[in-house]
XYZ file of C-alpha atoms in Angstrom:
413
model
C 11.491 20.794 -5.344
C 13.238 20.005 -8.606
C 15.085 16.773 -9.361
C 16.372 14.907 -12.396
C 13.960 11.960 -11.850
C 10.849 11.561 -9.696
C 9.946 7.958 -8.772
C 6.550 6.912 -7.525
C 6.763 3.864 -5.273
C 9.475 2.480 -2.966
C 9.051 -1.185 -3.679
C 11.944 -3.225 -5.081
C 11.571 -1.811 -8.628
C 11.440 1.814 -7.480
C 14.377 1.358 -5.114
C 16.535 -0.415 -7.697
C 15.669 2.265 -10.256
C 16.674 4.990 -7.776
C 19.867 3.158 -6.853
C 20.960 2.959 -10.456
C 20.129 6.579 -11.196
C 21.962 7.961 -8.175
C 25.004 5.811 -8.938
C 25.022 7.512 -12.360
C 25.015 10.934 -10.701
C 21.359 11.971 -11.164
C 19.256 13.545 -8.437
C 16.266 11.458 -7.436
C 13.173 11.797 -5.241
C 11.248 8.609 -4.374
C 7.668 9.130 -3.113
C 6.031 6.338 -1.143
C 2.480 6.453 0.212
C 3.167 3.890 2.925
C 5.164 4.306 6.168
C 8.114 2.108 5.056
C 9.872 0.848 1.961
C 9.316 -2.579 0.401
C 5.955 -2.552 -1.290
C 4.819 -6.178 -1.122
C 8.073 -7.212 0.575
C 7.256 -6.232 4.148
C 7.689 -7.686 7.624
C 5.610 -6.890 10.685
C 7.018 -7.389 14.200
C 4.418 -8.706 16.693
C 5.495 -9.655 20.276
C 9.026 -10.136 19.009
C 7.981 -12.430 16.111
C 8.762 -11.333 12.556
C 5.768 -11.957 10.306
C 6.423 -11.523 6.595
C 3.381 -10.401 4.609
C 2.999 -13.699 2.856
C 5.549 -16.506 2.704
C 8.396 -15.332 0.483
C 11.992 -16.492 -0.109
C 15.047 -15.018 -1.767
C 16.661 -17.440 -4.215
C 20.369 -16.790 -4.001
C 20.944 -17.619 -7.661
C 18.737 -14.756 -8.834
C 21.171 -12.944 -11.141
C 19.979 -9.437 -10.262
C 19.903 -10.118 -6.538
C 23.488 -11.352 -6.726
C 24.450 -8.146 -8.487
C 22.663 -5.753 -6.150
C 22.496 -7.254 -2.648
C 25.065 -7.852 0.042
C 24.112 -11.412 1.042
C 26.456 -11.453 4.068
C 24.916 -8.281 5.492
C 21.440 -9.722 5.054
C 22.506 -12.735 7.180
C 20.673 -15.144 4.855
C 19.409 -18.430 6.330
C 18.710 -21.324 3.965
C 16.002 -23.898 3.714
C 17.145 -27.446 3.067
C 16.844 -28.405 -0.607
C 13.855 -30.509 -1.643
C 10.673 -30.951 0.385
C 8.756 -33.241 2.653
C 5.417 -34.198 1.185
C 2.422 -35.190 3.341
C 0.713 -38.161 1.663
C -2.235 -38.572 4.034
C -0.534 -40.853 6.589
C 3.090 -39.719 6.731
C 5.722 -37.455 5.233
C 7.828 -38.620 2.290
C 11.134 -37.063 1.337
C 11.925 -35.579 -2.056
C 15.534 -34.464 -1.734
C 18.128 -33.050 -4.105
C 20.498 -35.930 -4.921
C 23.226 -33.492 -5.977
C 23.247 -31.745 -2.598
C 21.692 -34.393 -0.319
C 23.229 -37.738 -1.276
C 22.108 -39.170 2.056
C 18.444 -38.767 0.942
C 18.799 -40.538 -2.399
C 17.295 -43.808 -1.194
C 14.326 -42.163 0.520
C 13.707 -40.018 -2.550
C 13.818 -42.927 -4.956
C 11.415 -45.026 -2.858
C 8.933 -42.243 -2.081
C 5.463 -43.047 -3.375
C 4.886 -39.407 -4.333
C 5.927 -40.376 -7.830
C 7.292 -43.318 -9.743
C 10.967 -44.258 -10.019
C 10.788 -42.952 -13.587
C 9.480 -39.647 -12.240
C 12.570 -39.293 -10.014
C 14.785 -39.835 -13.070
C 12.747 -37.308 -15.011
C 13.550 -34.698 -12.345
C 17.252 -35.185 -13.245
C 16.381 -34.655 -16.930
C 14.408 -31.562 -16.019
C 17.297 -30.216 -13.974
C 19.690 -30.709 -16.902
C 17.250 -29.116 -19.340
C 16.979 -25.893 -17.333
C 20.552 -25.558 -16.001
C 22.679 -26.290 -19.021
C 21.479 -23.678 -21.559
C 22.178 -19.951 -21.277
C 19.596 -18.293 -19.074
C 18.122 -16.199 -21.883
C 17.291 -19.385 -23.796
C 14.725 -20.344 -21.160
C 12.732 -17.181 -21.965
C 12.743 -17.892 -25.670
C 11.504 -21.539 -25.527
C 8.096 -22.456 -26.834
C 5.646 -21.265 -24.201
C 2.873 -23.529 -22.842
C 1.308 -23.832 -19.427
C 3.361 -25.303 -16.662
C 0.943 -28.192 -16.313
C 1.316 -29.095 -19.982
C 5.118 -28.787 -19.836
C 5.317 -31.143 -16.898
C 3.123 -33.792 -18.555
C 4.033 -33.476 -22.223
C 7.502 -31.914 -22.356
C 8.974 -33.817 -19.416
C 6.608 -36.791 -19.116
C 5.765 -36.678 -15.394
C 2.991 -38.915 -14.121
C -0.279 -37.534 -12.869
C 0.643 -38.677 -9.366
C 3.909 -36.700 -9.448
C 2.201 -33.601 -10.786
C -0.653 -33.754 -8.263
C 1.324 -34.667 -5.165
C 4.549 -32.717 -5.662
C 4.493 -30.142 -8.462
C 0.995 -28.807 -7.751
C 1.714 -27.882 -4.124
C 5.339 -26.915 -4.723
C 4.929 -24.782 -7.857
C 1.419 -23.825 -6.785
C 3.013 -22.174 -3.784
C 5.523 -20.378 -5.976
C 2.991 -19.103 -8.523
C -0.049 -19.054 -6.134
C -1.618 -21.117 -8.918
C -2.219 -24.789 -7.975
C -3.806 -25.446 -11.362
C -0.365 -24.670 -12.867
C -1.729 -22.465 -15.649
C 1.310 -20.229 -15.316
C 3.959 -19.935 -17.992
C 6.316 -22.826 -18.663
C 9.076 -20.242 -19.210
C 8.610 -18.928 -15.692
C 8.474 -22.493 -14.284
C 11.742 -23.436 -15.997
C 13.416 -20.206 -14.791
C 12.344 -20.892 -11.204
C 13.391 -24.510 -11.305
C 16.812 -23.413 -12.501
C 17.059 -20.937 -9.638
C 16.044 -23.566 -7.095
C 18.528 -26.086 -8.605
C 21.505 -23.784 -8.715
C 21.068 -21.766 -5.523
C 19.409 -21.796 -2.128
C 15.979 -20.725 -0.956
C 16.686 -18.278 1.867
C 15.247 -15.635 4.146
C 17.181 -12.838 5.865
C 17.503 -13.614 9.571
C 15.534 -10.475 10.450
C 12.792 -10.818 7.880
C 12.250 -10.151 4.173
C 11.839 -6.391 4.634
C 15.588 -6.135 5.275
C 16.034 -6.658 1.512
C 14.363 -3.396 0.393
C 15.785 -1.660 3.474
C 19.329 -2.585 2.394
C 18.722 -1.103 -1.111
C 17.163 2.032 0.378
C 20.202 2.528 2.634
C 22.334 3.112 -0.477
C 20.311 6.207 -1.470
C 21.126 9.767 -0.474
C 19.459 10.839 2.783
C 17.108 13.279 1.044
C 15.986 10.897 -1.739
C 13.264 8.968 0.077
C 9.894 10.537 1.056
C 7.585 8.235 3.002
C 3.874 8.910 3.652
C 3.789 11.000 0.486
C 1.082 9.686 -1.847
C 1.159 10.976 -5.426
C -2.057 12.272 -6.934
C -0.995 12.816 -10.580
C 2.024 12.460 -12.877
C 3.096 13.816 -16.209
C 6.344 14.034 -18.159
C 7.485 17.142 -16.269
C 6.892 16.007 -12.691
C 4.473 14.758 -10.034
C 1.720 16.343 -8.009
C 1.518 15.103 -4.432
C -1.741 14.482 -2.617
C -0.799 17.494 -0.449
C -0.995 19.658 -3.567
C 2.781 20.239 -3.738
C 4.374 20.051 -7.158
C 7.738 18.370 -7.823
C 9.431 19.172 -11.125
C 11.469 16.500 -12.845
C 13.068 15.821 -16.230
C 11.622 12.320 -16.097
C 9.033 10.453 -14.031
C 9.078 6.729 -13.270
C 5.907 5.073 -11.896
C 7.143 2.068 -9.952
C 3.910 0.892 -8.361
C 1.842 -2.230 -8.925
C -0.114 -2.345 -12.206
C -3.417 -1.188 -10.663
C -1.915 1.851 -8.992
C 0.018 2.598 -12.184
C -3.243 2.446 -14.170
C -4.691 5.087 -11.875
C -1.818 7.438 -12.748
C -1.015 6.510 -16.350
C -3.842 6.119 -18.864
C -1.871 3.770 -21.137
C -1.547 1.112 -18.401
C -4.330 -1.394 -17.769
C -5.134 -2.881 -14.360
C -4.176 -6.503 -13.915
C -5.786 -9.401 -12.116
C -4.085 -10.745 -9.020
C -3.250 -13.964 -7.250
C -3.877 -13.958 -3.537
C -2.646 -15.769 -0.468
C -3.159 -15.942 3.258
C -0.231 -16.617 5.629
C -1.256 -18.032 9.043
C 1.154 -17.659 11.933
C 1.445 -19.455 15.225
C 3.779 -19.210 18.222
C 4.846 -22.262 20.168
C 7.311 -23.400 22.796
C 8.179 -26.529 20.867
C 8.820 -26.995 17.148
C 6.662 -29.556 15.321
C 9.830 -30.497 13.408
C 13.428 -29.364 13.535
C 13.890 -29.986 9.825
C 14.834 -26.872 7.793
C 12.570 -27.929 4.992
C 9.392 -26.979 3.170
C 6.454 -29.200 4.180
C 3.914 -29.684 1.354
C 0.356 -30.976 1.340
C 0.400 -33.755 -1.247
C -3.242 -34.672 -0.763
C -4.815 -31.479 -2.098
C -7.361 -31.435 0.754
C -6.282 -28.064 2.161
C -6.767 -25.418 3.216
C -3.024 -25.340 3.950
C -0.724 -25.761 0.955
C 2.661 -25.605 2.688
C 4.092 -25.175 6.192
C 7.379 -23.716 7.350
C 8.975 -23.583 10.819
C 10.430 -20.147 10.227
C 12.431 -19.911 13.435
C 14.141 -23.225 12.752
C 15.403 -21.786 9.493
C 16.028 -18.257 10.746
C 16.209 -17.892 14.580
C 15.764 -14.140 14.283
C 12.089 -14.673 13.324
C 11.180 -15.517 16.942
C 12.188 -14.436 20.455
C 14.662 -16.618 22.290
C 13.075 -19.888 23.354
C 10.070 -19.479 21.090
C 9.064 -21.043 17.802
C 7.342 -19.406 14.820
C 5.302 -21.619 12.481
C 3.720 -20.362 9.280
C 1.268 -21.965 6.908
C 0.320 -20.722 3.447
C -3.169 -20.849 1.998
C -3.459 -20.131 -1.717
C -6.191 -17.842 -2.913
C -8.637 -15.583 -1.007
C -10.804 -17.903 1.085
C -14.161 -16.517 2.182
C -13.710 -17.853 5.716
C -12.843 -15.444 8.443
C -9.313 -15.592 9.906
C -10.678 -17.423 12.929
C -12.502 -19.977 10.806
C -9.420 -20.436 8.641
C -7.268 -20.896 11.709
C -9.596 -23.608 12.977
C -9.658 -25.410 9.656
C -5.879 -25.234 9.332
C -5.320 -26.552 12.862
C -7.683 -29.447 12.127
C -5.675 -30.303 9.012
C -2.300 -29.960 10.681
C -3.296 -32.176 13.647
C -3.078 -35.000 11.121
C 0.501 -33.936 10.417
C 1.812 -33.173 13.878
C -0.700 -34.515 16.415
C -2.411 -32.905 19.400
C 0.444 -30.448 19.989
C -1.139 -28.189 17.363
C -3.883 -27.248 19.801
C -1.343 -25.556 22.082
C -0.092 -23.146 19.393
C -0.897 -19.479 20.035
C -2.460 -17.705 17.112
C -0.598 -14.666 15.785
C -2.062 -12.169 13.256
C -2.610 -13.680 9.839
C -1.351 -11.907 6.753
C -3.994 -11.659 4.083
C -2.377 -10.583 0.823
C -5.075 -10.069 -1.846
C -2.536 -8.519 -4.212
C 0.345 -10.927 -3.849
C 1.356 -11.617 -7.446
C 0.209 -10.064 -10.719
C -1.515 -12.729 -12.755
C 0.311 -12.282 -16.045
C -1.283 -13.818 -19.122
C 0.058 -17.144 -20.231
C 2.660 -15.654 -22.582
C 5.658 -14.312 -20.709
C 7.659 -11.891 -22.921
C 11.066 -10.947 -21.546
C 9.843 -7.407 -20.723
C 6.987 -5.134 -21.553
C 7.838 -1.559 -22.663
C 9.054 0.690 -19.882
C 8.892 3.993 -21.713
C 5.253 4.956 -22.038
C 5.807 8.330 -23.681
C 8.566 10.937 -23.651
C 9.551 11.620 -20.070
C 7.168 9.086 -18.519
C 8.107 5.483 -17.620
C 6.457 2.563 -15.816
C 8.304 -0.253 -14.125
C 7.604 -3.171 -11.749
C 7.374 -6.945 -11.748
C 4.199 -6.642 -13.891
C 6.423 -5.352 -16.742
C 8.808 -8.358 -16.598
C 7.934 -11.379 -14.442
C 6.405 -11.755 -11.044
C 9.443 -12.341 -8.894
C 11.921 -10.469 -6.708
C 14.422 -10.862 -9.570
C 11.918 -9.565 -12.141
C 11.049 -6.527 -10.048
C 14.724 -5.658 -9.503
C 15.698 -6.044 -13.160
C 12.722 -4.016 -14.361
C 13.747 -1.223 -12.005
C 17.307 -1.157 -13.285
C 16.191 -1.304 -16.900
C 13.856 1.629 -16.370
C 16.766 3.617 -14.953
C 18.965 2.687 -17.931
C 16.205 3.755 -20.320
C 15.825 7.116 -18.534
C 19.596 7.700 -18.632
C 19.780 7.032 -22.370
C 16.840 9.301 -23.048
C 18.153 12.156 -20.918
C 21.585 11.868 -22.510
């Protein structure tokens, strides 16, 4: 086989790279070792329930997602803005006053933070939504924890009870050591768009991108053994010639194929799933643990937000645990149920356990500094792309894929 560009990996970056290249008239072959597209954006179907591999959302204001995806075809279903925060005895509401005026009073009186903290959220929102988007990535970089306390003046109570579980769930980093640039970018996305999931699961996102490729472009269950500037060698021993090769895997897999790439450390998560006949709440909102007692950081009634996640008449509940706990899945399930009985009462004991999703390699743990993008051209004819080259998000993965394609096109021209 001979193609213009061989791509290793059919995650979001690889698919977006292939999409851009084929739209420009180049022939492409995408090789994926797994049995389906998506990389870390995958959904398993168990007894009619759709179980994403880790709790993920698509923020509709992601610029690259808006450019690439057909939101209507994805049938996106939105979470309500804001969150409910468990304080140890009850839930308190932190709503978005711009989109939920009916929740202004409850938000202002919530003990999660002070009244001044609620006003500081408005200042934060203005700070991240008014400038041009590129300006956020050029601001002085500190940790998110320092930005919240020093740059924006939030109280310890507000940081511990709201931002630590909310942003900790986004970054899988409850200590909030992640980049303030990434935090301000995400807060802008949450403030200007909606947090959504496709009605049939997150995997429909990469599947939609893959559907735009020529029929002969995608090769599943085809692991790649070696790459160089003139093509790839498959694990089967077959050789594919190409004018350019793009490695669109995670950083560790890329390091196995490309000597110039270093492996990265990872942030992990476990997503617990339960089936029920009755929903613990009908609110379409993120439920956060404001006490820090764990193990659960946040809970979502997925079928309330997106009915397609569960069979008719059934309810799907998910809970996110940050990190890689040493407990077995059964032990973790027991500990989580014990915690959530305080939230929802005895009904928790009737939930049926569904397979948990352990995701040891959920997000690349980028160093504190977040440059706009690491180099994509490694040497003549060989390129590396992925969210580890830009920033750890759906948007970052998609942009890095397109930029790799654009770099290849310029070089081949």
